Short mmCIF file of N, CA, C and O in Angstrom, two decimals:
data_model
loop_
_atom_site.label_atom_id
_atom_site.label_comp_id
_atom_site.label_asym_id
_atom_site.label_seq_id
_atom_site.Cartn_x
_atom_site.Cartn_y
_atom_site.Cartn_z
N UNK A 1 -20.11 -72.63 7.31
CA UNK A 1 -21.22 -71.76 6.97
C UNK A 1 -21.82 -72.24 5.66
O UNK A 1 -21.15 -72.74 4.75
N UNK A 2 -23.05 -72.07 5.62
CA UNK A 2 -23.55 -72.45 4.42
C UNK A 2 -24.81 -71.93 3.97
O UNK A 2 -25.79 -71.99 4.71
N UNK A 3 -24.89 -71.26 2.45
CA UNK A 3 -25.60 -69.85 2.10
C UNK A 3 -26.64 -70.88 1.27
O UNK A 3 -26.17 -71.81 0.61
N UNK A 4 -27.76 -70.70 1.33
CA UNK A 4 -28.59 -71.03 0.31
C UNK A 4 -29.30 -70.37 -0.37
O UNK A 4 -30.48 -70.37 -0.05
N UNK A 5 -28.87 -69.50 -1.62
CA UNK A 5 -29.21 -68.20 -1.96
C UNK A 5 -31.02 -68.67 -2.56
O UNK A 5 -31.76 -67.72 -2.80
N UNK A 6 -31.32 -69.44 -2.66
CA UNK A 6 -32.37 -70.02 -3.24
C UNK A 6 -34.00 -69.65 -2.11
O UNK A 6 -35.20 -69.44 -2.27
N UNK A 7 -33.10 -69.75 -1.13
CA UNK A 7 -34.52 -69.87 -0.16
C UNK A 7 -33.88 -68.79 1.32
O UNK A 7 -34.29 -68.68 2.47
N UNK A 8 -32.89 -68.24 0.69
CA UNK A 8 -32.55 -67.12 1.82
C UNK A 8 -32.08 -67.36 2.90
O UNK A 8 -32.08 -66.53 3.81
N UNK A 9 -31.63 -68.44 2.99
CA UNK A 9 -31.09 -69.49 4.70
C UNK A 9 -29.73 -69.53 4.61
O UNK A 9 -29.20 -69.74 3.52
N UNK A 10 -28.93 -69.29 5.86
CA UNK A 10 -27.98 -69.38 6.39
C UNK A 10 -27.95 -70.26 7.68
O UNK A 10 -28.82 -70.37 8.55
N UNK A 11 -26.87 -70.79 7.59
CA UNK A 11 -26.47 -72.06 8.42
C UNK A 11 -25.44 -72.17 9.14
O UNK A 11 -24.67 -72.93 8.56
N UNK A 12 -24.98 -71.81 10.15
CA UNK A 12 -23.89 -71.64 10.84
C UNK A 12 -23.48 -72.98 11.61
O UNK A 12 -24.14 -72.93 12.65
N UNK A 13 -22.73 -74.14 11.63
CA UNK A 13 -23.10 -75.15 12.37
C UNK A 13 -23.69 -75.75 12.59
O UNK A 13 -23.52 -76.30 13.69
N UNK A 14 -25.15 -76.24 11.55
CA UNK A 14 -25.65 -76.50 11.35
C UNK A 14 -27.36 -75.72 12.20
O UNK A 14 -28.50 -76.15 12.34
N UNK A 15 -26.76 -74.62 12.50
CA UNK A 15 -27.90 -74.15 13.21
C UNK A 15 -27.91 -72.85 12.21
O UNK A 15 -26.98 -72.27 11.64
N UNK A 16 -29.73 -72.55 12.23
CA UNK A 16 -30.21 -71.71 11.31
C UNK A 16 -30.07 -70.04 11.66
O UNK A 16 -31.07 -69.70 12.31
N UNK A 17 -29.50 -69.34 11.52
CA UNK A 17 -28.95 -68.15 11.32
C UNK A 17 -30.38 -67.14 11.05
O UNK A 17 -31.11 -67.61 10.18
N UNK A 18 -30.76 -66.15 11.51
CA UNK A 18 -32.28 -65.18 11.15
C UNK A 18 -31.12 -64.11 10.82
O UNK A 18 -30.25 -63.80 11.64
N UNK A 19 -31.22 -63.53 9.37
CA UNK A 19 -30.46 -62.21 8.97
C UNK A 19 -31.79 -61.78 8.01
O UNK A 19 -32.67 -62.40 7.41
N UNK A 20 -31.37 -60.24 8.24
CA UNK A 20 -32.46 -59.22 7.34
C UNK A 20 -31.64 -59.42 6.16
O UNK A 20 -30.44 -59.62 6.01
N UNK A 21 -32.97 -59.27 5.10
CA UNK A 21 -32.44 -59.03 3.63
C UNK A 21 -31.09 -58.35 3.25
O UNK A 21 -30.34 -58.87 2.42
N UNK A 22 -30.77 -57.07 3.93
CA UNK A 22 -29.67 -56.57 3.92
C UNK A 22 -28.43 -57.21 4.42
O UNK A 22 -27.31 -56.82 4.09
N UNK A 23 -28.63 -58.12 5.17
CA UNK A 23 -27.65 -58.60 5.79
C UNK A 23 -27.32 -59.49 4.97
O UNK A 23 -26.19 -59.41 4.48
N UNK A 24 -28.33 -60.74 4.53
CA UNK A 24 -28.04 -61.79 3.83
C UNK A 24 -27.46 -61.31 2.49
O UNK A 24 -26.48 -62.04 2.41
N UNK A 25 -27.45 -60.47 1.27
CA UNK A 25 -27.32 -60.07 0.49
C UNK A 25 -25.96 -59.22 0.76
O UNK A 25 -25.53 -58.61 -0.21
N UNK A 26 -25.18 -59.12 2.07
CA UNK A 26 -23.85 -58.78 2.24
C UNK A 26 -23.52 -59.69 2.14
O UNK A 26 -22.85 -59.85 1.12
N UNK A 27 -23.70 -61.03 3.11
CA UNK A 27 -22.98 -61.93 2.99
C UNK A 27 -23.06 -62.71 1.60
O UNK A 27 -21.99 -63.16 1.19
N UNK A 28 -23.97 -62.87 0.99
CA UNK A 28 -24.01 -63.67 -0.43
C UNK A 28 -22.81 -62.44 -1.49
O UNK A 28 -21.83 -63.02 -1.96
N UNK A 29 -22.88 -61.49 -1.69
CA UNK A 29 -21.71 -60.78 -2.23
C UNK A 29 -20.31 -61.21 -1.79
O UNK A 29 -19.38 -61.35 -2.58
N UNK A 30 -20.24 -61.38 -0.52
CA UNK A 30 -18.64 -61.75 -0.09
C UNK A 30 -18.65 -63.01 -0.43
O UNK A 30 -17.88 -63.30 -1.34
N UNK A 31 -19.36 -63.95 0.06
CA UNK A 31 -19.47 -65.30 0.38
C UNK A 31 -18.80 -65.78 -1.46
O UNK A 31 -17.67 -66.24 -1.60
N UNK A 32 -19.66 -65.56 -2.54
CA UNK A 32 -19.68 -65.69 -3.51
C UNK A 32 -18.46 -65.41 -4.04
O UNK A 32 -18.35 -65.78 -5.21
N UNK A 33 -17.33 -64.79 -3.51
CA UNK A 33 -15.90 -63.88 -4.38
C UNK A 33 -15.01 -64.00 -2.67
O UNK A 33 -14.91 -63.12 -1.82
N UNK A 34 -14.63 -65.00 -2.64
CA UNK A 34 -13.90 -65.13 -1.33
C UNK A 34 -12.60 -64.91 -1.33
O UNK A 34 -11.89 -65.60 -2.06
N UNK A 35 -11.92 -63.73 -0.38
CA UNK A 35 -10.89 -63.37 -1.18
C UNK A 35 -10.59 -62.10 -1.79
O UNK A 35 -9.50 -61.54 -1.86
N UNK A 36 -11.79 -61.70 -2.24
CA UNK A 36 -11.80 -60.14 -3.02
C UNK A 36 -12.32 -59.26 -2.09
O UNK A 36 -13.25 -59.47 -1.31
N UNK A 37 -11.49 -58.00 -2.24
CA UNK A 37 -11.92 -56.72 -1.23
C UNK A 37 -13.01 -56.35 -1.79
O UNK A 37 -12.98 -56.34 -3.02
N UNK A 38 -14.26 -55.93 -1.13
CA UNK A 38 -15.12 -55.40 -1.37
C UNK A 38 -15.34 -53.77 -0.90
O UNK A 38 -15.54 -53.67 0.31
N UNK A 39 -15.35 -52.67 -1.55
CA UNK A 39 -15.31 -51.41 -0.77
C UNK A 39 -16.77 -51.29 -0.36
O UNK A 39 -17.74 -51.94 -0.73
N UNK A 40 -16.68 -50.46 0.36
CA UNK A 40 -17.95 -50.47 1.40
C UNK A 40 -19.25 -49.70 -0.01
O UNK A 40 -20.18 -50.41 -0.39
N UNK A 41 -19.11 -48.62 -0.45
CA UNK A 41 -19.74 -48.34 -1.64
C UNK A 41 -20.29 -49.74 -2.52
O UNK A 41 -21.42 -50.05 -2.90
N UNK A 42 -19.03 -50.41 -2.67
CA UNK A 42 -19.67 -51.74 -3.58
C UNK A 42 -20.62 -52.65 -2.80
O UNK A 42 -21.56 -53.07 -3.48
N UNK A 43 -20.59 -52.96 -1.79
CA UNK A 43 -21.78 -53.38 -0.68
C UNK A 43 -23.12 -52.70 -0.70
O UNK A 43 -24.28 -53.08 -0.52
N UNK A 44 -22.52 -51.50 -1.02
CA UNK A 44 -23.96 -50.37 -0.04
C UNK A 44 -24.45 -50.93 -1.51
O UNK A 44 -25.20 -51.91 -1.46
N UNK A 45 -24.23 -50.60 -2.35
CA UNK A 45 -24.92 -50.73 -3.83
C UNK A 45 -25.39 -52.57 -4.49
O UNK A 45 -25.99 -53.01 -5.47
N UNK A 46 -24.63 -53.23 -3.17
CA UNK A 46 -25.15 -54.52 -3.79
C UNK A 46 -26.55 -54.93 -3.06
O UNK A 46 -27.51 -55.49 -3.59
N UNK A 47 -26.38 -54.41 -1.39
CA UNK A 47 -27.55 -54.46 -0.71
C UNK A 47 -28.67 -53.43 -0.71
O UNK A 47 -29.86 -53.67 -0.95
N UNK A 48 -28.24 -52.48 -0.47
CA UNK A 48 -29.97 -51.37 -1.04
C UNK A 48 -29.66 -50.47 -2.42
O UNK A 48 -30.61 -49.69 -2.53
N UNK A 49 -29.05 -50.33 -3.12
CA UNK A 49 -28.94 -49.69 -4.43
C UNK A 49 -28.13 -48.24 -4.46
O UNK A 49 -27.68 -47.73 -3.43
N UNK A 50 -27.99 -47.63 -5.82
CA UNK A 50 -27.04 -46.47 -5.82
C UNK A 50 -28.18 -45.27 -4.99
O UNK A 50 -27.93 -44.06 -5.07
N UNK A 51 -28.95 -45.58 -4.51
CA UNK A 51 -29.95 -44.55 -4.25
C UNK A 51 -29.47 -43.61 -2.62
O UNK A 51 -29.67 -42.45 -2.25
N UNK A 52 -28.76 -44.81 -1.96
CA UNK A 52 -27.93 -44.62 -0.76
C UNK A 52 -27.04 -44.50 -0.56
O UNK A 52 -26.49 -44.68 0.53
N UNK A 53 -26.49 -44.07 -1.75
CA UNK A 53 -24.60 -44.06 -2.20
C UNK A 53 -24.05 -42.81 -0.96
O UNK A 53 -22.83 -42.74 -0.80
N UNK A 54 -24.67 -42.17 -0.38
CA UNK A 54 -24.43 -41.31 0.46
C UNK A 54 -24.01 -42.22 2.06
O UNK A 54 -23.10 -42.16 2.88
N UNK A 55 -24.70 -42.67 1.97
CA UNK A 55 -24.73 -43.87 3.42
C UNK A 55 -23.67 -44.63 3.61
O UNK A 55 -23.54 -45.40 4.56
N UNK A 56 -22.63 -44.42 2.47
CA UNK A 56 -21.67 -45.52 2.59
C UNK A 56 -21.35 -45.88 4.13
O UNK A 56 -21.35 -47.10 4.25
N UNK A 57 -21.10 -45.31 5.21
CA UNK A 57 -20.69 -46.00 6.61
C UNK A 57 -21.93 -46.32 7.00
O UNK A 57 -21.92 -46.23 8.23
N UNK A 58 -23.16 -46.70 6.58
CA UNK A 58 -24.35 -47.73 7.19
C UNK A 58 -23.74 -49.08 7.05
O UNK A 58 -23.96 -49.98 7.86
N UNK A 59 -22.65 -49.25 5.56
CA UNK A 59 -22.29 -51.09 5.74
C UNK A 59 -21.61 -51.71 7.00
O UNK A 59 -21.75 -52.88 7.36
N UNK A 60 -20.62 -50.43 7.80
CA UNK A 60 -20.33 -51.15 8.47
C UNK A 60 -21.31 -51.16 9.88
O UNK A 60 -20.73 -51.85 10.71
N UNK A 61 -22.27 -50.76 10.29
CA UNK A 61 -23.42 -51.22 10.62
C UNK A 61 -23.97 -51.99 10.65
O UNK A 61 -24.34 -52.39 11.75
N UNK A 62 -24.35 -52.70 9.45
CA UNK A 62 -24.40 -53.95 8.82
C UNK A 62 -23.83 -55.22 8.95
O UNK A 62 -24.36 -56.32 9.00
N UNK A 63 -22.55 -54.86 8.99
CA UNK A 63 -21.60 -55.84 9.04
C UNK A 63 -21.32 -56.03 10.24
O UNK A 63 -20.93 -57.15 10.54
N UNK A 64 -21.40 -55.14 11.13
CA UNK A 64 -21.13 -55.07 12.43
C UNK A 64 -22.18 -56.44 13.35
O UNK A 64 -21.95 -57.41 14.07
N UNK A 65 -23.63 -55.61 12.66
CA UNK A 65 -24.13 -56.91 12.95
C UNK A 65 -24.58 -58.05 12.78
O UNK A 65 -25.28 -58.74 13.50
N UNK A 66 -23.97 -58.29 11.37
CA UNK A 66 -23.87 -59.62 10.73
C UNK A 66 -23.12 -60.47 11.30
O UNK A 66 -23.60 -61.59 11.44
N UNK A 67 -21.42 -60.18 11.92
CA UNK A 67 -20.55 -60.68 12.67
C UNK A 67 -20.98 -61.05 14.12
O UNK A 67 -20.34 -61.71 14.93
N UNK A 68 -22.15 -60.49 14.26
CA UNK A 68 -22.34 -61.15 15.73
C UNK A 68 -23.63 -62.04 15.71
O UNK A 68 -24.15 -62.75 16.56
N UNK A 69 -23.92 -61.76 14.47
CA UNK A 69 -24.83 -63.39 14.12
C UNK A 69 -24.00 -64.44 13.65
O UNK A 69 -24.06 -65.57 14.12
N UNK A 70 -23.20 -64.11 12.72
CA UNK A 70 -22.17 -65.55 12.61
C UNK A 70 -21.35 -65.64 13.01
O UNK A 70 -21.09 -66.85 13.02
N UNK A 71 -20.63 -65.13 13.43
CA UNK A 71 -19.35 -65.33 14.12
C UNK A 71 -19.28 -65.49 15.77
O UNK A 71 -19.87 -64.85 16.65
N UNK A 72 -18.31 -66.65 15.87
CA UNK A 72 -18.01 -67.28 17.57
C UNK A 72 -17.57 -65.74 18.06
O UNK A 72 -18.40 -65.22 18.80
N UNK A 73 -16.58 -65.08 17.82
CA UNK A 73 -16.45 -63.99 18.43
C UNK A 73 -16.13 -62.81 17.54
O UNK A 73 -15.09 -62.55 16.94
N UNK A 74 -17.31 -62.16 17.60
CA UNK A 74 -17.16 -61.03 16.58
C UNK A 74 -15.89 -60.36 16.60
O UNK A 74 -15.37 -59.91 15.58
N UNK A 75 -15.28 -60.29 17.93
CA UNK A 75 -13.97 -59.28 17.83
C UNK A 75 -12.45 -60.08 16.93
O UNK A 75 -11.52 -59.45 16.44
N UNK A 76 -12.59 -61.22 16.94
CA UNK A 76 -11.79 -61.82 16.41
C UNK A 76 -12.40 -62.66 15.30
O UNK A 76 -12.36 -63.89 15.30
N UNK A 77 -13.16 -61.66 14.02
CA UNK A 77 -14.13 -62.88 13.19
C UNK A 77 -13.19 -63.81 12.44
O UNK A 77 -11.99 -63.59 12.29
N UNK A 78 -13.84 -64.85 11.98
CA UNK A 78 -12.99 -65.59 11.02
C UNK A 78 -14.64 -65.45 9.53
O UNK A 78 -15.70 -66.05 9.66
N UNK A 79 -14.57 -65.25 9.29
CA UNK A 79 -15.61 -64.89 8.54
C UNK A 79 -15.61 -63.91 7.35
O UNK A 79 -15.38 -64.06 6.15
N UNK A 80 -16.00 -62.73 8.17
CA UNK A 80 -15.50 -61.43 7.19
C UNK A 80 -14.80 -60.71 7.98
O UNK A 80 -15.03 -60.60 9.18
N UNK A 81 -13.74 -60.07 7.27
CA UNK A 81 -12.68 -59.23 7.76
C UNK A 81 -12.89 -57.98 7.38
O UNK A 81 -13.62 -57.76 6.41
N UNK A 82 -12.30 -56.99 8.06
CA UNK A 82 -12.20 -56.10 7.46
C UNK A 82 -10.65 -55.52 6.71
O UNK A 82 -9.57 -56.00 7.06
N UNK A 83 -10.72 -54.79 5.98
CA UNK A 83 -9.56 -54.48 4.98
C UNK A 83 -9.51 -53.03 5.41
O UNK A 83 -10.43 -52.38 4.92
N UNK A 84 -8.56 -52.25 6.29
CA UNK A 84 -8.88 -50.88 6.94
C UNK A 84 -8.56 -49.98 5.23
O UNK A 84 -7.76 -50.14 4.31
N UNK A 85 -9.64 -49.06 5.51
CA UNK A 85 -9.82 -48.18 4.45
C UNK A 85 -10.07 -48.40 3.23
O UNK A 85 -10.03 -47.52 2.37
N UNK A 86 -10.37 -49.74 3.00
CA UNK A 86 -10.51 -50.00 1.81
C UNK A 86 -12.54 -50.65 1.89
O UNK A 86 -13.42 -50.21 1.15
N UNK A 87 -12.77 -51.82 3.08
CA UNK A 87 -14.12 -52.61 3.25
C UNK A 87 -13.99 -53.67 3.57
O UNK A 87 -13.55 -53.88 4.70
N UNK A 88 -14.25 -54.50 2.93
CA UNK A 88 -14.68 -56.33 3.82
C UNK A 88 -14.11 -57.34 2.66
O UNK A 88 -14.02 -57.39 1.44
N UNK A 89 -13.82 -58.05 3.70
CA UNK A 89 -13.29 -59.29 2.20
C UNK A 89 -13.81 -60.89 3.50
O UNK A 89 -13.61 -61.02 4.71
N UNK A 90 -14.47 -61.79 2.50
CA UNK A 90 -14.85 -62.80 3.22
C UNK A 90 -13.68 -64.51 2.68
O UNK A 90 -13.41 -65.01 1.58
N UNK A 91 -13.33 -64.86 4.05
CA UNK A 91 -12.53 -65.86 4.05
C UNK A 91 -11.31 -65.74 4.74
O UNK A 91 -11.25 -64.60 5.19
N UNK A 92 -10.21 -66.45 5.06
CA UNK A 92 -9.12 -66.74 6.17
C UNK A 92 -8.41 -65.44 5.97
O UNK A 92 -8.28 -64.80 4.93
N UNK A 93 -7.86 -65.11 7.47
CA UNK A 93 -7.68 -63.76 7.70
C UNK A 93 -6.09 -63.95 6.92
O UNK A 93 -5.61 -65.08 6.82
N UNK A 94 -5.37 -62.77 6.41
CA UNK A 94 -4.29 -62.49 5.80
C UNK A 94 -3.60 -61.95 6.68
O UNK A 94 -2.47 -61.55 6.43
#
């Protein structure tokens, strides 16, 4: 995978990836700290602001369908994981 925060492009295999602003701006938060749990609050607030702090279960919405833009099989991602009850952490599953 490969993020080009510069011009908003994602690259999956060398093929070009179409994600909404919200989406891309999940993955550039994980992508960037690979490894670190992210709680779903810390997402909601990295992609649309504290203004939606109520919405916290829209990320996994989000993420839901971020994983089926990058990922070979969303049900088994290798990508972003989820961390139950805690949110998402991006990189090799634990």
């Amino acid at each position: 995978i490969v993020i080009n925060l510069s011009t908003y492009e994602v690259k999956v295999n060398d093929r070009l990836i179409d994600l909404t602003p919200t989406e891309f701006k999940i993955l550039a938060a994980l992508a960037q700290k690979p490894g670190r749990v992210f709680s779903r609050l810390q997402l909601l607030n990295i992609s649309l602001g504290e203004a939606f702090a109520n919405y916290e279960r829209s990320i996994d919405t989000h993420v839901s369908n971020l994983r089926k833009k990058i990922e070979e099989d969303s049900s088994n991602p290798k990508y972003i994981h989820t961390v139950y009850g805690i949110g998402y952490r991006f990189g090799e599953k634990r």
